[in-house]
Short mmCIF file of C-alpha atoms and ligand atoms in Angstrom, two decimals:
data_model
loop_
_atom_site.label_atom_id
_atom_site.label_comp_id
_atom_site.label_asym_id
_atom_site.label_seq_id
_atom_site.Cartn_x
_atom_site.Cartn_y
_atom_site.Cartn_z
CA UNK A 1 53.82 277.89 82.62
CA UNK A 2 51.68 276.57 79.40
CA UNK A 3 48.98 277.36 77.50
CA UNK A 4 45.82 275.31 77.43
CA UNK A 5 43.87 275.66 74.12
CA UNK A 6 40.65 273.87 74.25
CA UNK A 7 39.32 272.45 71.02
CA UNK A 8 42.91 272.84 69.67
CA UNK A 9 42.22 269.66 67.39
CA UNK A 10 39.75 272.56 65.07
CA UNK A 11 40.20 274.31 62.27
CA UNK A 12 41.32 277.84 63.90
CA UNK A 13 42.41 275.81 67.18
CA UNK A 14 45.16 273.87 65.38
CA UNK A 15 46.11 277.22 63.21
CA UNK A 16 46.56 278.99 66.53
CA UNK A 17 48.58 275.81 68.44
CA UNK A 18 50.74 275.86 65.64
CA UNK A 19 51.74 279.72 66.00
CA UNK A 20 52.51 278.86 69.25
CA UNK A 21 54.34 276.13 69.12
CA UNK A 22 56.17 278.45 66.45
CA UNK A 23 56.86 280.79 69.05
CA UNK A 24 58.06 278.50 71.28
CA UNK A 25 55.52 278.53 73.81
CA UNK A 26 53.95 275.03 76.02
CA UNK A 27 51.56 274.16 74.59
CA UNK A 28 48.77 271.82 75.74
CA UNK A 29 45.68 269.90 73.84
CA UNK A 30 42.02 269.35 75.20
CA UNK A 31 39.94 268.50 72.24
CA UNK A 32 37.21 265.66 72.85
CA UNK A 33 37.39 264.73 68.91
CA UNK A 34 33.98 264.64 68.15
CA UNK A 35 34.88 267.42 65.38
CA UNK A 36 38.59 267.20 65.35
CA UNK A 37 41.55 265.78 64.34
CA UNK A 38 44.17 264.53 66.02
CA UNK A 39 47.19 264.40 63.54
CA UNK A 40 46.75 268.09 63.02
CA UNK A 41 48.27 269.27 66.43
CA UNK A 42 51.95 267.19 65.66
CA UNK A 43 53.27 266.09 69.09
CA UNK A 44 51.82 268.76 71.25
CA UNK A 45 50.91 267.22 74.59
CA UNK A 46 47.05 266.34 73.92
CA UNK A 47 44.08 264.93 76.17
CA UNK A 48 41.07 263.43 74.72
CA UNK A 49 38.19 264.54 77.01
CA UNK A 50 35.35 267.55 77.55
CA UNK A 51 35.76 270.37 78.98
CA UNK A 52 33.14 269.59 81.52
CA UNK A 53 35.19 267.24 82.59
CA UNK A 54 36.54 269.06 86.03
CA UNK A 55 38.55 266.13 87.38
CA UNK A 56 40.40 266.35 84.08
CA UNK A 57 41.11 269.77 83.82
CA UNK A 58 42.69 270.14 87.44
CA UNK A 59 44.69 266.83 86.32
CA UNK A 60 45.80 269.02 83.45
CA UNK A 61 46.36 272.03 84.95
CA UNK A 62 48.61 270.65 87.85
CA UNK A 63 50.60 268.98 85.49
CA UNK A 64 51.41 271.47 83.00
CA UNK A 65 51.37 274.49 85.24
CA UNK A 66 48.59 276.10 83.06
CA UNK A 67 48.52 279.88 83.30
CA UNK A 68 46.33 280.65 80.56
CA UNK A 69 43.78 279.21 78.52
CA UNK A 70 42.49 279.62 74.72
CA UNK A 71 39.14 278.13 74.73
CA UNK A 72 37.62 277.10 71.42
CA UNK A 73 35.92 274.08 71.68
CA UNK A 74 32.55 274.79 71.35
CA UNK A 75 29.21 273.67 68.55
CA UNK A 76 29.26 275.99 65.71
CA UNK A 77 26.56 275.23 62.92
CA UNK A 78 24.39 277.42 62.80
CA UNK A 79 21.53 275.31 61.62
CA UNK A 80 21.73 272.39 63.88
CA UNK A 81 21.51 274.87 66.71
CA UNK A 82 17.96 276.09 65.95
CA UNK A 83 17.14 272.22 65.99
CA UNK A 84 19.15 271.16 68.93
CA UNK A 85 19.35 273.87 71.24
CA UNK A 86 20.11 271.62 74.48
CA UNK A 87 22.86 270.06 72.94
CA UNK A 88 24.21 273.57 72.00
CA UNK A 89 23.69 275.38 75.60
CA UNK A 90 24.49 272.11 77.25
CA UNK A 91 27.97 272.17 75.83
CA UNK A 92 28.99 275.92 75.07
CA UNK A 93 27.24 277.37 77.64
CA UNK A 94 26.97 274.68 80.64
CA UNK A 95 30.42 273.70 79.48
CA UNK A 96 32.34 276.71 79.49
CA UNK A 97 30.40 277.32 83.05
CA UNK A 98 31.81 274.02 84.41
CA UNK A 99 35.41 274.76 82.90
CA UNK A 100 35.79 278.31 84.39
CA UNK A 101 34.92 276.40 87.89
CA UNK A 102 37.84 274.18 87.42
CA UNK A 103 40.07 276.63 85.63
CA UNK A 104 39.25 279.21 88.61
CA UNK A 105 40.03 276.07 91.52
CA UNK A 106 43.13 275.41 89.93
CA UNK A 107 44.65 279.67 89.78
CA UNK A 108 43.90 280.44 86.27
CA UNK A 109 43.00 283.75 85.78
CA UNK A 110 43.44 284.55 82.06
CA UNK A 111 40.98 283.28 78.62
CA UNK A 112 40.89 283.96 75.28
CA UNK A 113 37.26 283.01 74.57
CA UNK A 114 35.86 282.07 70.83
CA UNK A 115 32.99 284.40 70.33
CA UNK A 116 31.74 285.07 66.49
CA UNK A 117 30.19 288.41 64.98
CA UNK A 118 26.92 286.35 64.86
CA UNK A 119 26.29 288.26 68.08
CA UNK A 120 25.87 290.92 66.06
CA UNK A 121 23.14 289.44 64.29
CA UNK A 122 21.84 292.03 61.58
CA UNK A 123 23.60 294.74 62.38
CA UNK A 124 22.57 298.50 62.06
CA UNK A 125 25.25 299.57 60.52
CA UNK A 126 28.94 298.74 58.80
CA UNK A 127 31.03 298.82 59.66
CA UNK A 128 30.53 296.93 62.88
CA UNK A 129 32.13 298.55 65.98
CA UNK A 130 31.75 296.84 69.56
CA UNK A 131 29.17 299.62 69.92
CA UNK A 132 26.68 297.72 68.12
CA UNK A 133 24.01 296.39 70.39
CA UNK A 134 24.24 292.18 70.42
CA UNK A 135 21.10 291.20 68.52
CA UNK A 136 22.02 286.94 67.73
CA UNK A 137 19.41 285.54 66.03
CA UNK A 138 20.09 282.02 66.24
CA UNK A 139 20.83 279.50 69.24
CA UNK A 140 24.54 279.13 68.12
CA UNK A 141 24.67 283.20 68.17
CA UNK A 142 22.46 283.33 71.36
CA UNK A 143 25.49 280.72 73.25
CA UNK A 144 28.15 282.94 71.94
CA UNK A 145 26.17 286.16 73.55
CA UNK A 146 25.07 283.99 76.88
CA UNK A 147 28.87 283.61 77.18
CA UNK A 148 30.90 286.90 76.65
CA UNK A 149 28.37 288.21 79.30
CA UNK A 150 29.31 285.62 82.05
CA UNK A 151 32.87 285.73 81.34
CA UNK A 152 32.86 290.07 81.32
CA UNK A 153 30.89 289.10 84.73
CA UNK A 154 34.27 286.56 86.08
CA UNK A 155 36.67 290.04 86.17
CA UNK A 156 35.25 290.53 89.30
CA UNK A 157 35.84 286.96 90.57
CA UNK A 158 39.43 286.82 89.29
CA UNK A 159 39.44 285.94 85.41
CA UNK A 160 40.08 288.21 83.08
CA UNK A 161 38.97 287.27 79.19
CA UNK A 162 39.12 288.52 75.79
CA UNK A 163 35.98 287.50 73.40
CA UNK A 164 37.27 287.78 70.04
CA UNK A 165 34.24 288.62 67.41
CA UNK A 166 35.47 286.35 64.60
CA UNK A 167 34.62 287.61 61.10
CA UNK A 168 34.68 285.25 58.42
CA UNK A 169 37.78 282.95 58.88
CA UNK A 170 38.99 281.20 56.04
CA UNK A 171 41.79 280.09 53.91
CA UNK A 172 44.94 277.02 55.15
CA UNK A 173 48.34 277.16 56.29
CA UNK A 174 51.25 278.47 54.46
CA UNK A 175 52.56 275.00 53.71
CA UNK A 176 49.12 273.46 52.92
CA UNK A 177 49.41 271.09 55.68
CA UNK A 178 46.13 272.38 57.84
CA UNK A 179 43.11 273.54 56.47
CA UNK A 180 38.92 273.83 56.63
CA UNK A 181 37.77 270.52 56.09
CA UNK A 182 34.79 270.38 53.86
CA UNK A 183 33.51 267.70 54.80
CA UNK A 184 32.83 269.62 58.55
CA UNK A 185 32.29 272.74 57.58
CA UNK A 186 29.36 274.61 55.72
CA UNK A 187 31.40 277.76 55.35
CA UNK A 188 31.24 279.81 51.86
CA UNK A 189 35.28 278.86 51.07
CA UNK A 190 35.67 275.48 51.56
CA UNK A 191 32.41 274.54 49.45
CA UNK A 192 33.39 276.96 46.55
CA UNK A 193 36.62 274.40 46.49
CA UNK A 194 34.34 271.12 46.67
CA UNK A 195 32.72 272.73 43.76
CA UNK A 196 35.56 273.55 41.34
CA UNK A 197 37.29 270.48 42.06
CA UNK A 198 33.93 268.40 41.51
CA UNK A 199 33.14 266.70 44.55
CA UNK A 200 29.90 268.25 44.88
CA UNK A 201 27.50 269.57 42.20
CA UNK A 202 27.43 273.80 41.37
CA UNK A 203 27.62 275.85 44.34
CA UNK A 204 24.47 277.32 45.06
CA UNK A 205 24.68 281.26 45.46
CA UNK A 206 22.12 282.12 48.37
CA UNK A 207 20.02 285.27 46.44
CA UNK A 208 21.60 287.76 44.01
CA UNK A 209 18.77 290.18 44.83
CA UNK A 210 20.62 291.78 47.59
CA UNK A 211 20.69 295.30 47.72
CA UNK A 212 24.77 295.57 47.38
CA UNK A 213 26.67 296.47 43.85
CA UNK A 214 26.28 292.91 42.55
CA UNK A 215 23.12 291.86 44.89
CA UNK A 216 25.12 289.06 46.62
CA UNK A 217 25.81 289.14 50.53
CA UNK A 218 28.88 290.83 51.52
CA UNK A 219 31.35 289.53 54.29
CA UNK A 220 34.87 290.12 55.91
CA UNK A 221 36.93 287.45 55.28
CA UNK A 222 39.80 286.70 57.74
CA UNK A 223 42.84 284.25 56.71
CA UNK A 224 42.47 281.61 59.47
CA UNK A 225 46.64 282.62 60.24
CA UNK A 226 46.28 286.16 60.92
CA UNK A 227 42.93 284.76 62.98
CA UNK A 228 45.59 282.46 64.94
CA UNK A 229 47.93 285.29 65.41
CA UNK A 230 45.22 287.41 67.28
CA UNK A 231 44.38 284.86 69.71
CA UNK A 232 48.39 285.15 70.86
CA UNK A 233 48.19 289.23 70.70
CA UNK A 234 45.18 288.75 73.20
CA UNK A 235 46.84 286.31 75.66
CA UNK A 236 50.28 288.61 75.47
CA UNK A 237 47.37 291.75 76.21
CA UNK A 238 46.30 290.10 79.09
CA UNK A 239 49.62 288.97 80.21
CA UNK A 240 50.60 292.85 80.59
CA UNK A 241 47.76 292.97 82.74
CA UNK A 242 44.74 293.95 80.43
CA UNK A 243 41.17 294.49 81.10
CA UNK A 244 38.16 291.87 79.94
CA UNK A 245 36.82 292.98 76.94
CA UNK A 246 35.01 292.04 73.81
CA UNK A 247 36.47 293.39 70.68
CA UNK A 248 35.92 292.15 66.20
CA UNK A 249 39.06 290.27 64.41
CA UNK A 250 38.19 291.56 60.91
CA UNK A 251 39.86 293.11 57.75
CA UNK A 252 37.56 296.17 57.47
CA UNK A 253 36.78 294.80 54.00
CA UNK A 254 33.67 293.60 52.54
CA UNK A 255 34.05 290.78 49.84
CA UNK A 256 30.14 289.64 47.94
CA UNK A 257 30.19 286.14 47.42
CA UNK A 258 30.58 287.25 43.70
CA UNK A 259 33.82 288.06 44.26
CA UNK A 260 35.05 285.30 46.24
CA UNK A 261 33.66 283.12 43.32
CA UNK A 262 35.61 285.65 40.72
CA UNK A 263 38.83 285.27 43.05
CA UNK A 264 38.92 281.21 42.85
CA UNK A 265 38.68 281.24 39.52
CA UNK A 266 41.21 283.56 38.34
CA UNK A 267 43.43 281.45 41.55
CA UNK A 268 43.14 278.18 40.56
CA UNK A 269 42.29 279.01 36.33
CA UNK A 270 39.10 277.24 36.40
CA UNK A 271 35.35 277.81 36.38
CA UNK A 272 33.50 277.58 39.70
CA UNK A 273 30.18 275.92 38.71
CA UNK A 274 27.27 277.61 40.60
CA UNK A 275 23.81 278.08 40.08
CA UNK A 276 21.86 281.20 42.04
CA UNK A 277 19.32 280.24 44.39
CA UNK A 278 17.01 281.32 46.66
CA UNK A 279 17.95 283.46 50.00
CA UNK A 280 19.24 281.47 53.11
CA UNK A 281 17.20 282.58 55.50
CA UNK A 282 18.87 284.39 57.97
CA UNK A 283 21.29 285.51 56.07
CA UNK A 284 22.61 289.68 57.12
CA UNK A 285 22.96 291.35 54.00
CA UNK A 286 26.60 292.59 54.99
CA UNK A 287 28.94 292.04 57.86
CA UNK A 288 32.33 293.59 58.10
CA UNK A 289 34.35 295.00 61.12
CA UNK A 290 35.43 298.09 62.11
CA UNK A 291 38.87 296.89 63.26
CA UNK A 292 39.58 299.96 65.12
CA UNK A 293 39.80 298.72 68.56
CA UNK A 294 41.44 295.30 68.09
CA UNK A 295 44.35 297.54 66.16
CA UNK A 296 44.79 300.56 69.15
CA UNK A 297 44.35 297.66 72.24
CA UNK A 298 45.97 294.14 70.67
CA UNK A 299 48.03 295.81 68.38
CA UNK A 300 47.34 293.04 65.69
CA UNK A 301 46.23 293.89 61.98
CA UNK A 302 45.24 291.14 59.00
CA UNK A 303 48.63 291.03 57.16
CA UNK A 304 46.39 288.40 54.43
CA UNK A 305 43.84 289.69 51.81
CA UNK A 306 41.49 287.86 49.81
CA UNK A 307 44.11 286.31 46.89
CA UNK A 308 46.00 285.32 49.65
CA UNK A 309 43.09 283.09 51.35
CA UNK A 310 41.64 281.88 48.65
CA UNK A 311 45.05 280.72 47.29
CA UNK A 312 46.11 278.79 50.71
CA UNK A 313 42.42 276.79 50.72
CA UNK A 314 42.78 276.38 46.74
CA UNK A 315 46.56 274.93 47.38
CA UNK A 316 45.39 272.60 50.14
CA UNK A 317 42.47 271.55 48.88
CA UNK A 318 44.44 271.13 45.52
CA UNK A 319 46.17 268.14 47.02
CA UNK A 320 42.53 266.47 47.81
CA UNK A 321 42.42 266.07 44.15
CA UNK A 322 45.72 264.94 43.31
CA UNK A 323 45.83 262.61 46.11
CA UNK A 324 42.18 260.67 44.60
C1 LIG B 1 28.20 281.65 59.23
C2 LIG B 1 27.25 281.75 60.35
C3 LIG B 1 27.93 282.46 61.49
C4 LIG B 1 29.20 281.75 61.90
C5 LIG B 1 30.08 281.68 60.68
C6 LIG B 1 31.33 280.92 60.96
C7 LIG B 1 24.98 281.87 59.36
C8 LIG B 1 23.81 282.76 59.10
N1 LIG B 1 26.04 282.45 59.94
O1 LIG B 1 28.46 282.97 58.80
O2 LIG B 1 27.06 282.51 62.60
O3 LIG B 1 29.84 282.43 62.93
O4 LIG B 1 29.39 281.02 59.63
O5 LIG B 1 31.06 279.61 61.25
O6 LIG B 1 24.96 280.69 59.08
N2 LIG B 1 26.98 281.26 50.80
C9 LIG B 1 26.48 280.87 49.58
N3 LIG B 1 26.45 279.54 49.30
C10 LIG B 1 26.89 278.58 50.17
C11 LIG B 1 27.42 278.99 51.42
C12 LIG B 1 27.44 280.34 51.72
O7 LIG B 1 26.06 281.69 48.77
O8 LIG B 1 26.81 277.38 49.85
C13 LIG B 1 27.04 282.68 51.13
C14 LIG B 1 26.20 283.05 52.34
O9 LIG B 1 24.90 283.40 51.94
C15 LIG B 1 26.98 284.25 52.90
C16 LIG B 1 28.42 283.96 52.50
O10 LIG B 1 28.35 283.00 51.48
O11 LIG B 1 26.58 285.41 52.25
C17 LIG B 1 29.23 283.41 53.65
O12 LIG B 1 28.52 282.33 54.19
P1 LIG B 1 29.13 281.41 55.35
O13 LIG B 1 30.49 280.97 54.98
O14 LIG B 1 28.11 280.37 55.66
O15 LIG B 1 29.32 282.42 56.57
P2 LIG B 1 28.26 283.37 57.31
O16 LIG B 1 26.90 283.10 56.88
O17 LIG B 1 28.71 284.76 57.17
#
């Protein structure tokens, strides 16, 4: 009996296989490496391939003795969708198509699936409960979307699946050994970091003319560990013998980018340099979960607030610096 967590080699995938390696569970690796890393998985078993790859997964799952899957690996900028939409449906959506075939083939009848509040889109209202229509409003969202409704469509063919609506994941491991790579990642956090420790010029603020207490966009931010420790609440809820469903991994607390700015400096006693520019289009004024249901059916709750991510991504990207 193992585990297989696809896209493991990520930033929340190699959070997540090392909370269960933690827990002494089997793990096993599928990450194709176009956007991750190998050393950050340790020795976990690990095959280098894509998860349309059928051949390999029934390889994989005959020789581990899979019984459930985590599935991250998927395209997740948000830009390059709305420029390359084949390349984003061909690989989360045609992808995750052609790995449920082989996962199905080979007796697998449990999945964590990677969705994203982007579903969401603008929402109505927050906080966001699973009651909000989806609405995505770009390609990346739209794959996300394509795919919870396929996989709450495989219950009745034998595989159940929880979509888990990330929030805003952010922050590094306890030990600043793992963390969100800058470098692949154009995520609010990581480039507030770049930005204090000066390998990129002032962080540009996307509109202060937002109709919120300080006019900047307000989001839920989720320390990428208590993100990892959902995933594990959702495989044990399906274990017990759970129902599909589609539910938000949130705090329940709205942070302005103001006050993530405000929170690295008094963390790491400098200045963040930043200049205030124009809106992003696209950008929802504010996101944050109602974390009602993943509480009452996973049982899991953020244990991490804001200090504590911004400290873990200022400590590990602290070492960038003191390493150059
Ligand atoms: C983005 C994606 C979302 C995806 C999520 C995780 C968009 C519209 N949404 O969410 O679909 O699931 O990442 O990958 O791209 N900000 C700045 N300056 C910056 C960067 C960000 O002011 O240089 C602001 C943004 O305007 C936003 C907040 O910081 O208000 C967070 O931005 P970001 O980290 O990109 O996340 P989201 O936009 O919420």
């Amino acid at each position: 009996m193992a585990v297989l967590v696809t896209g493991g080699a990520g930033y929340i995938g190699s959070h997540t296989v090392r909370l269960l390696v933690a827990q002494q569970r089997e793990v096993v690796v599928l990450d194709s490496l176009e956007l991750g890393t190998k050393s950050r998985i340790g020795s976990v078993p690990f095959y280098e391939g894509n998860i349309s790859d059928e051949k390999l997964i029934e390889k994989i799952c005959k020789k581990h003795d899979i019984d459930e899957v985590i599935h991250f690996a998927a395209y997740k900028a948000v830009g390059e969708s709305m420029e390359q939409p084949l390349r984003y449906y061909n690989n989360n959506v045609a992808g995750t198509i052609n790995l449920v075939r082989a996962l199905l083939a080979n007796g697998v009848e449990r999945l964590v699936f990677s969705s994203s509040a982007a579903v969401y889109g603008n929402p109505n209202s927050v906080p966001v409960t699973e009651e909000e229509p989806m609405k995505p409003e770009s390609v990346y969202a739209e794959t996300k979307a394509v795919m919870e409704r396929f996989l709450a469509s495989c219950e009745a063919i034998g595989l159940r699946t929880v979509s888990l609506r990330y929030f805003n994941a952010a922050g590094a491991s306890a030990d600043s050994t793992i963390g969100e790579d800058w470098s692949m990642s154009q995520n609010l956090v990581p480039l507030v970091m770049k930005a204090i420790l000066g390998f990129s010029g002032p962080l540009n603020v996307f509109g202060n003319d937002y109709p919120t207490p300080d006019g900047t966009c307000i989001r839920d931010y989720i320390h990428v560990e208590d993100l990892a420790d959902a995933h594990i609440k959702a495989l044990d809820y399906l274990a017990t013998g759970g129902k599909s469903l589609a539910c938000n991994v949130g705090t329940g607390k709205g942070t302005s980018v103001l006050e993530v700015l405000d929170m690295a400096e008094q963390v790491s006693g400098r200045k963040v340099p930043h200049v205030i520019t124009h809106r992003r289009p696209g950008d929802p004024v504010s996101v944050f979960a109602d974390p009602t249901m993943v509480r009452a059916l996973l049982g899991w709750k953020a244990t991490h607030d804001l200090r504590d991510i911004i400290s873990s991504a200022w400590n590990w990207h602290s070492k960038a610096e003191a390493n150059s």
